[in-house]
Short mmCIF file of C-alpha atoms in Angstrom, two decimals:
data_model
loop_
_atom_site.label_atom_id
_atom_site.label_comp_id
_atom_site.label_asym_id
_atom_site.label_seq_id
_atom_site.Cartn_x
_atom_site.Cartn_y
_atom_site.Cartn_z
CA MET A 1 0.00 0.00 0.00
CA GLN A 2 2.84 2.39 0.87
CA LEU A 3 4.53 1.64 -2.45
CA LEU A 4 1.33 2.44 -4.34
CA ALA A 5 0.97 5.70 -2.40
CA ILE A 6 4.56 6.66 -3.20
CA LEU A 7 4.07 5.86 -6.89
CA TYR A 8 0.84 7.86 -6.95
CA ILE A 9 2.47 10.89 -5.30
CA GLY A 10 5.49 10.55 -7.59
CA LYS A 11 3.28 10.57 -10.68
CA LYS A 12 1.38 13.61 -9.39
CA LEU A 13 4.61 15.50 -8.72
CA TYR A 14 5.96 14.58 -12.16
CA LEU A 15 2.87 15.93 -13.91
CA MET A 16 2.94 19.05 -11.75
CA LEU A 17 6.63 19.65 -12.48
CA LYS A 18 6.04 19.16 -16.20
CA SER A 19 3.33 21.81 -16.05
CA ALA A 20 5.53 23.95 -13.80
CA THR A 21 8.37 23.92 -16.30
CA ARG A 22 6.03 25.42 -18.89
CA ARG A 23 4.98 28.01 -16.32
CA LEU A 24 8.59 28.93 -15.60
CA LEU A 25 9.19 29.51 -19.30
CA ILE A 26 6.09 31.67 -19.53
CA ASN A 27 7.18 33.74 -16.53
CA TYR A 28 10.79 34.28 -17.54
CA LEU A 29 11.04 33.81 -21.28
CA TRP A 30 7.81 35.44 -22.32
CA GLN A 31 7.26 37.33 -19.04
CA MET A 32 4.55 39.47 -20.71
CA PRO A 33 2.49 39.30 -23.91
CA GLY A 34 4.64 39.60 -26.99
CA PHE A 35 7.49 37.16 -27.58
CA ASN A 36 10.83 38.73 -28.48
CA LYS A 37 13.38 36.31 -29.91
CA GLN A 38 16.51 38.31 -29.10
CA ASP A 39 15.43 39.04 -25.54
CA THR A 40 14.65 35.35 -24.98
CA ILE A 41 18.06 34.28 -26.30
CA ASN A 42 19.68 36.87 -24.07
CA LEU A 43 17.90 35.50 -21.01
CA LEU A 44 18.73 31.88 -21.89
CA ARG A 45 22.41 32.81 -21.97
CA LYS A 46 22.19 33.70 -18.28
CA LEU A 47 21.19 30.17 -17.34
CA THR A 48 23.76 28.08 -15.47
CA ILE A 49 23.55 24.62 -13.95
CA PRO A 50 23.17 26.01 -10.38
CA ARG A 51 20.42 28.41 -11.50
CA CYS A 52 18.56 25.68 -13.37
CA TRP A 53 18.80 23.31 -10.42
CA ASN A 54 17.63 26.07 -8.07
CA GLY A 55 14.63 26.70 -10.34
CA VAL A 56 13.72 23.01 -10.31
CA LYS A 57 13.82 22.98 -6.51
CA LEU A 58 11.58 26.05 -6.31
CA LEU A 59 9.04 24.53 -8.67
CA ALA A 60 9.12 21.19 -6.88
CA GLY A 61 8.52 22.92 -3.54
CA TYR A 62 5.65 24.97 -4.94
CA TYR A 63 3.78 22.01 -6.37
CA ALA A 64 4.59 19.76 -3.44
CA GLY A 65 3.08 22.46 -1.21
CA MET A 66 -0.08 22.41 -3.33
CA LEU A 67 -0.23 18.63 -3.16
CA PHE A 68 0.25 18.39 0.61
CA ASN A 69 -1.49 21.71 1.41
CA LYS A 70 1.35 23.14 3.46
CA PRO A 71 4.21 25.59 2.78
CA ILE A 72 7.24 23.81 1.33
CA GLN A 73 10.14 26.05 0.40
CA TRP A 74 13.04 24.46 -1.47
CA GLY A 75 15.66 26.55 -3.21
CA TYR A 76 16.32 30.31 -3.20
CA PRO A 77 14.77 33.15 -5.23
CA ILE A 78 15.44 33.22 -8.95
CA SER A 79 14.08 36.78 -9.15
CA ILE A 80 14.60 39.73 -6.81
CA SER A 81 13.57 43.38 -6.91
CA PHE A 82 16.27 45.64 -5.47
CA GLU A 83 15.13 49.20 -4.78
CA PRO A 84 17.57 51.91 -5.97
CA THR A 85 15.62 54.68 -4.21
CA THR A 86 12.23 55.72 -2.86
CA SER A 87 12.60 59.22 -4.34
CA CYS A 88 10.54 60.21 -7.38
CA ASN A 89 10.05 63.32 -9.49
CA LEU A 90 6.38 62.58 -10.29
CA ARG A 91 3.14 62.55 -8.27
CA CYS A 92 1.15 59.63 -9.68
CA PRO A 93 -2.19 59.23 -7.85
CA GLU A 94 -1.94 55.47 -7.19
CA CYS A 95 1.72 55.44 -6.11
CA PRO A 96 2.83 55.80 -2.45
CA SER A 97 6.15 57.23 -3.61
CA GLY A 98 4.47 59.86 -5.77
CA LEU A 99 1.95 60.71 -3.07
CA ARG A 100 4.68 60.83 -0.37
CA GLN A 101 2.64 58.44 1.76
CA PHE A 102 5.44 56.22 3.06
CA THR A 103 5.97 55.70 6.75
CA ARG A 104 9.39 54.23 5.94
CA PRO A 105 12.34 56.57 5.25
CA THR A 106 13.37 57.87 1.85
CA GLY A 107 16.92 57.18 0.74
CA MET A 108 19.38 55.79 -1.81
CA LEU A 109 20.73 52.26 -2.17
CA GLN A 110 24.45 52.24 -1.41
CA THR A 111 26.82 50.43 -3.77
CA ASP A 112 28.83 48.57 -1.12
CA PHE A 113 25.68 47.13 0.44
CA PHE A 114 24.35 46.16 -2.98
CA THR A 115 27.53 44.38 -4.10
CA ARG A 116 27.82 42.53 -0.78
CA THR A 117 24.28 41.19 -1.17
CA ILE A 118 24.75 40.23 -4.82
CA ASP A 119 27.96 38.39 -3.93
CA GLU A 120 25.92 36.19 -1.61
CA ILE A 121 23.04 35.34 -3.94
CA HIS A 122 24.29 35.58 -7.53
CA ARG A 123 24.82 31.83 -8.03
CA GLU A 124 21.08 31.15 -7.75
CA LEU A 125 19.76 34.50 -8.98
CA LEU A 126 18.67 34.69 -12.62
CA TYR A 127 16.59 37.89 -12.86
CA LEU A 128 17.29 41.18 -11.06
CA ILE A 129 14.78 44.02 -11.19
CA PHE A 130 16.25 47.43 -10.32
CA TYR A 131 12.94 48.88 -9.26
CA PHE A 132 10.42 48.87 -6.44
CA GLN A 133 9.37 52.41 -5.55
CA GLY A 134 10.88 55.64 -6.81
CA GLU A 135 12.72 56.57 -10.01
CA PRO A 136 15.93 54.50 -10.40
CA TYR A 137 17.84 57.15 -12.34
CA LEU A 138 17.74 59.48 -9.33
CA ASN A 139 20.33 57.24 -7.69
CA PRO A 140 23.67 58.47 -9.08
CA ASP A 141 25.26 55.01 -8.67
CA PHE A 142 22.41 53.12 -10.32
CA LEU A 143 24.17 52.24 -13.58
CA GLU A 144 27.35 51.19 -11.76
CA MET A 145 25.27 48.68 -9.84
CA VAL A 146 23.77 47.45 -13.10
CA LYS A 147 27.29 46.88 -14.43
CA TYR A 148 28.18 44.84 -11.36
CA ALA A 149 25.14 42.59 -11.75
CA VAL A 150 25.86 42.18 -15.47
CA GLN A 151 29.40 41.04 -14.60
CA LYS A 152 27.78 38.30 -12.50
CA LYS A 153 25.80 37.26 -15.61
CA ILE A 154 22.44 38.14 -14.05
CA TYR A 155 19.60 39.30 -16.32
CA THR A 156 18.93 42.93 -15.35
CA ALA A 157 15.79 45.03 -15.83
CA THR A 158 14.48 48.39 -14.72
CA SER A 159 11.44 50.62 -15.13
CA THR A 160 11.70 54.37 -15.58
CA ASN A 161 9.54 57.40 -16.27
CA ALA A 162 12.32 58.40 -18.72
CA HIS A 163 12.66 62.02 -17.57
CA TYR A 164 16.36 61.46 -16.84
CA LEU A 165 17.27 59.64 -20.05
CA THR A 166 19.47 62.45 -21.28
CA ASP A 167 21.80 61.78 -24.17
CA GLU A 168 24.63 61.00 -21.72
CA ASN A 169 22.51 58.76 -19.48
CA ALA A 170 21.15 56.93 -22.51
CA ARG A 171 24.68 56.17 -23.71
CA LYS A 172 25.72 55.02 -20.23
CA THR A 173 22.61 52.84 -19.99
CA VAL A 174 23.46 50.99 -23.19
CA GLU A 175 27.11 50.70 -22.13
CA SER A 176 26.13 49.32 -18.71
CA GLY A 177 24.79 46.14 -20.28
CA LEU A 178 21.26 46.54 -18.91
CA ASP A 179 19.11 43.81 -20.45
CA ARG A 180 15.62 45.29 -20.27
CA LEU A 181 14.38 48.87 -20.08
CA ILE A 182 10.71 49.54 -19.42
CA ILE A 183 9.60 53.08 -20.24
CA SER A 184 6.36 54.08 -18.53
CA ILE A 185 4.32 56.20 -20.92
CA ASP A 186 0.61 56.43 -20.19
CA GLY A 187 -0.53 58.79 -22.92
CA THR A 188 0.48 60.14 -26.31
CA THR A 189 -0.42 63.79 -25.63
CA GLN A 190 0.55 66.02 -22.72
CA GLU A 191 -3.09 66.55 -21.77
CA VAL A 192 -3.75 62.84 -21.35
CA TYR A 193 -0.29 61.85 -20.04
CA GLN A 194 -0.33 64.33 -17.16
CA GLN A 195 -3.68 63.11 -15.85
CA TYR A 196 -1.90 60.10 -14.34
CA ARG A 197 1.79 61.04 -14.52
CA ILE A 198 1.27 64.24 -12.58
CA GLY A 199 4.25 66.58 -12.93
CA GLY A 200 5.52 64.72 -16.00
CA ASN A 201 6.39 65.96 -19.47
CA ILE A 202 5.54 63.72 -22.42
CA ASP A 203 8.13 65.41 -24.65
CA LYS A 204 10.91 64.45 -22.20
CA VAL A 205 9.71 60.85 -22.19
CA ILE A 206 9.73 60.64 -25.98
CA GLU A 207 13.11 62.37 -26.17
CA GLY A 208 14.55 59.91 -23.63
CA ALA A 209 13.22 56.95 -25.59
CA ARG A 210 14.72 58.32 -28.81
CA ASN A 211 18.08 58.74 -27.04
CA ILE A 212 18.13 55.09 -26.02
CA VAL A 213 17.21 53.92 -29.52
CA LYS A 214 19.90 56.18 -31.00
CA TRP A 215 22.67 54.85 -28.73
CA LYS A 216 21.68 51.22 -29.25
CA LYS A 217 22.22 51.77 -32.96
CA ALA A 218 25.38 53.86 -32.51
CA LEU A 219 26.99 51.25 -30.25
CA ASN A 220 25.63 48.35 -32.28
CA SER A 221 24.12 46.89 -29.11
CA LYS A 222 21.31 44.34 -28.88
CA THR A 223 20.53 45.46 -25.35
CA PRO A 224 18.61 46.79 -23.62
CA PHE A 225 15.34 45.35 -24.89
CA VAL A 226 13.22 48.53 -24.78
CA PHE A 227 9.47 48.72 -24.60
CA PHE A 228 6.79 51.23 -23.81
CA GLN A 229 4.63 50.23 -20.86
CA PHE A 230 1.17 51.71 -21.23
CA LEU A 231 -0.80 51.55 -17.98
CA VAL A 232 -4.39 51.46 -19.18
CA VAL A 233 -6.67 53.73 -17.14
CA LYS A 234 -9.92 55.46 -17.99
CA PRO A 235 -8.35 58.80 -19.08
CA ASN A 236 -6.06 57.14 -21.65
CA GLU A 237 -7.91 54.06 -22.91
CA HIS A 238 -8.86 55.90 -26.10
CA GLN A 239 -5.14 56.22 -27.01
CA ILE A 240 -4.32 52.51 -27.23
CA GLU A 241 -3.93 52.58 -31.01
CA ALA A 242 -2.08 55.91 -30.85
CA ILE A 243 0.61 54.53 -28.51
CA LYS A 244 1.24 51.64 -30.91
CA LYS A 245 1.84 54.15 -33.68
CA LEU A 246 4.10 56.29 -31.49
CA ALA A 247 6.18 53.25 -30.48
CA LYS A 248 6.86 52.49 -34.15
CA GLU A 249 7.79 56.09 -34.87
CA VAL A 250 10.23 56.27 -31.95
CA GLY A 251 11.72 52.86 -32.72
CA VAL A 252 11.32 51.01 -29.41
CA ASP A 253 11.13 47.23 -29.60
CA GLU A 254 7.52 46.88 -28.43
CA VAL A 255 4.60 48.45 -26.62
CA ARG A 256 2.89 46.48 -23.86
CA PHE A 257 -0.34 47.15 -22.03
CA LYS A 258 -0.68 46.75 -18.30
CA THR A 259 -3.75 46.80 -16.08
CA ALA A 260 -3.69 49.25 -13.18
CA GLN A 261 -3.81 48.53 -9.47
CA VAL A 262 -6.32 50.89 -7.85
CA TYR A 263 -6.09 51.12 -4.07
CA ASP A 264 -9.62 52.24 -3.29
CA TYR A 265 -11.04 50.14 -6.11
CA GLU A 266 -14.49 49.63 -4.57
CA THR A 267 -15.45 53.28 -5.21
CA ASP A 268 -12.63 54.33 -7.57
CA PRO A 269 -12.55 57.99 -6.42
CA ASN A 270 -9.98 59.03 -9.06
CA GLN A 271 -12.04 57.48 -11.88
CA LEU A 272 -9.14 55.35 -13.12
CA ILE A 273 -10.75 51.95 -13.75
CA PRO A 274 -11.12 51.64 -17.55
CA SER A 275 -14.43 50.88 -19.22
CA ILE A 276 -12.78 48.22 -21.42
CA ASP A 277 -13.16 45.11 -19.28
CA LYS A 278 -10.06 43.21 -20.41
CA PHE A 279 -7.85 46.12 -19.29
CA SER A 280 -9.33 46.15 -15.77
CA ARG A 281 -8.40 44.08 -12.72
CA TYR A 282 -11.87 44.77 -11.34
CA ARG A 283 -15.46 43.91 -12.17
CA LYS A 284 -18.35 46.32 -11.76
CA ASN A 285 -21.19 45.36 -9.42
CA GLU A 286 -24.86 46.18 -10.00
CA ASP A 287 -24.70 48.97 -7.41
CA GLY A 288 -21.84 50.71 -9.26
CA THR A 289 -19.06 49.60 -6.92
CA TYR A 290 -16.23 47.30 -7.99
CA ARG A 291 -14.77 44.00 -6.84
CA ALA A 292 -11.45 42.38 -7.68
CA LYS A 293 -11.51 39.69 -10.39
CA ASN A 294 -8.84 37.70 -8.58
CA LYS A 295 -10.25 34.90 -6.40
CA LEU A 296 -7.13 34.77 -4.16
CA ALA A 297 -6.31 31.08 -3.90
CA ASN A 298 -4.21 30.13 -0.87
CA ARG A 299 -0.97 29.88 -2.79
CA CYS A 300 1.42 32.34 -4.40
CA TRP A 301 4.07 31.59 -6.99
CA LYS A 302 5.49 35.10 -6.63
CA GLN A 303 6.40 34.70 -2.95
CA GLN A 304 7.73 31.21 -3.71
CA HIS A 305 10.34 32.33 -6.23
CA SER A 306 11.00 36.02 -5.53
CA ASN A 307 10.99 38.87 -3.04
CA VAL A 308 11.94 42.53 -2.61
CA ILE A 309 14.88 44.28 -0.93
CA THR A 310 14.38 47.94 -0.01
CA TRP A 311 17.13 50.52 -0.38
CA ASP A 312 18.04 50.21 3.32
CA GLY A 313 18.09 46.42 3.46
CA LEU A 314 14.61 45.36 4.53
CA VAL A 315 13.42 42.10 3.00
CA VAL A 316 9.68 42.04 2.23
CA PRO A 317 7.54 39.35 0.52
CA CYS A 318 6.71 41.07 -2.76
CA CYS A 319 6.12 44.29 -4.69
CA PHE A 320 2.64 44.76 -3.16
CA ASP A 321 4.20 45.55 0.23
CA LYS A 322 5.12 49.06 -0.84
CA ASP A 323 5.48 50.48 2.67
CA ALA A 324 7.45 47.43 3.92
CA SER A 325 4.84 46.61 6.55
CA HIS A 326 5.72 42.88 6.48
CA GLN A 327 9.41 43.00 7.30
CA LEU A 328 10.82 39.48 7.20
CA GLY A 329 14.37 40.48 8.02
CA ASN A 330 17.05 43.14 7.70
CA LEU A 331 20.16 42.53 5.63
CA GLN A 332 22.08 44.88 7.89
CA ASP A 333 21.70 42.26 10.63
CA GLN A 334 21.38 38.90 8.82
CA SER A 335 22.50 37.28 5.60
CA PHE A 336 19.94 36.94 2.81
CA LYS A 337 19.88 33.16 2.99
CA ALA A 338 19.40 33.21 6.76
CA ILE A 339 16.40 35.54 6.32
CA TRP A 340 14.92 33.32 3.58
CA ARG A 341 14.82 30.46 6.11
CA ASN A 342 14.04 32.36 9.30
CA GLN A 343 10.98 31.99 11.53
CA GLN A 344 9.28 35.20 10.35
CA TYR A 345 9.41 34.06 6.72
CA GLN A 346 8.15 30.59 7.61
CA GLN A 347 5.26 32.13 9.55
CA PHE A 348 4.32 34.39 6.64
CA ARG A 349 4.27 31.40 4.29
CA SER A 350 2.09 29.48 6.73
CA ASP A 351 -0.33 32.39 7.11
CA LEU A 352 -0.62 32.71 3.33
CA LYS A 353 -1.30 29.02 2.95
CA LYS A 354 -4.08 29.20 5.54
CA SER A 355 -5.87 32.31 4.30
CA ARG A 356 -4.30 34.61 1.72
CA LYS A 357 -7.28 36.97 1.69
CA THR A 358 -6.71 37.93 5.35
CA ILE A 359 -3.22 39.32 4.60
CA ASP A 360 -3.61 43.02 3.84
CA ILE A 361 -1.08 43.22 1.00
CA CYS A 362 -2.69 40.20 -0.68
CA SER A 363 -6.24 41.56 -0.71
CA ASN A 364 -5.64 43.64 -3.87
CA CYS A 365 -3.00 41.37 -5.40
CA SER A 366 -2.81 40.37 -9.05
CA GLU A 367 -1.05 37.02 -8.49
CA GLY A 368 -3.21 34.43 -10.19
CA VAL A 369 -4.46 36.72 -12.96
CA SER A 370 -2.61 38.26 -15.91
CA VAL A 371 -1.79 41.97 -15.61
CA TRP A 372 -0.43 42.18 -19.17
CA LYS A 373 -2.81 42.38 -22.12
CA ASP A 374 -2.46 42.41 -25.89
#
């Protein structure tokens, strides 16, 4: 009987891992709608035997946890967001950084702390996102840190509002070896753009994008993979076709559409939820209020394979914990791998497995639904 049980569980795990492998490819090769051959090849070149083995362990732990209905954490993160700064030049209405609503301090990531952390985790780490809150280019050492991660053969990405992509910064960005550059552009005219990107200038964004495209050509570089990210909200949904046209004119690699997280989504006081249903994370009720489309299953692939490090060394579960209210450790006091296995992290995983909807940062989470749309 025990042998039959073992064989049954083994078969289940095999089928789950087979499915999980496809999921891993979707998350890290395709990542978002729109397959780019060169970007995929670039990412595949970052794979090593230790990183592949680490990925298998993460996937096995995730699906074993589903099978046995308990948190099982094997392996270390293959993706991490490292915050260059909390400072930002814009005042976007759904962003704690833009609204200056943080209770945590504002500051800049220091290079020595960054390199020390990367030295510890680079063998397992495949994908490094230089972004959490704030505008990365405000940190004067940002591109030097990118260079360091590139030397460790880690795939690097960042997201910017492009106001600081001067000709010089664009050249330095291409020279740094950055793999992916996301340019946030939520309108094609100043009137529409500034309704969400308050304090922004659409001409600067377009100029910055042109600078990057120019230097990629001048330096004969295949990186970074550059795309416009268009956050679809009610004020700009009529410009979806216009942004596609602008992307072609500027020469970026792609344009991609993202649904918006709205904090007070039930009443939507800023009138941001779009009328086009596929571009909304929320569904309208009969009484005019909204509810989240996500059903919040008691599992989370994001927290299984990734986390976030703030500029001052706090480790938090994911990008939805913008104010670092769930601090799982401090890299000023502990190593990253010790934090990944500590009691606070284990407790958070257990709480999520019991009832994800009762965790505040999970209540408006997109994990389990696609935020990227064609």
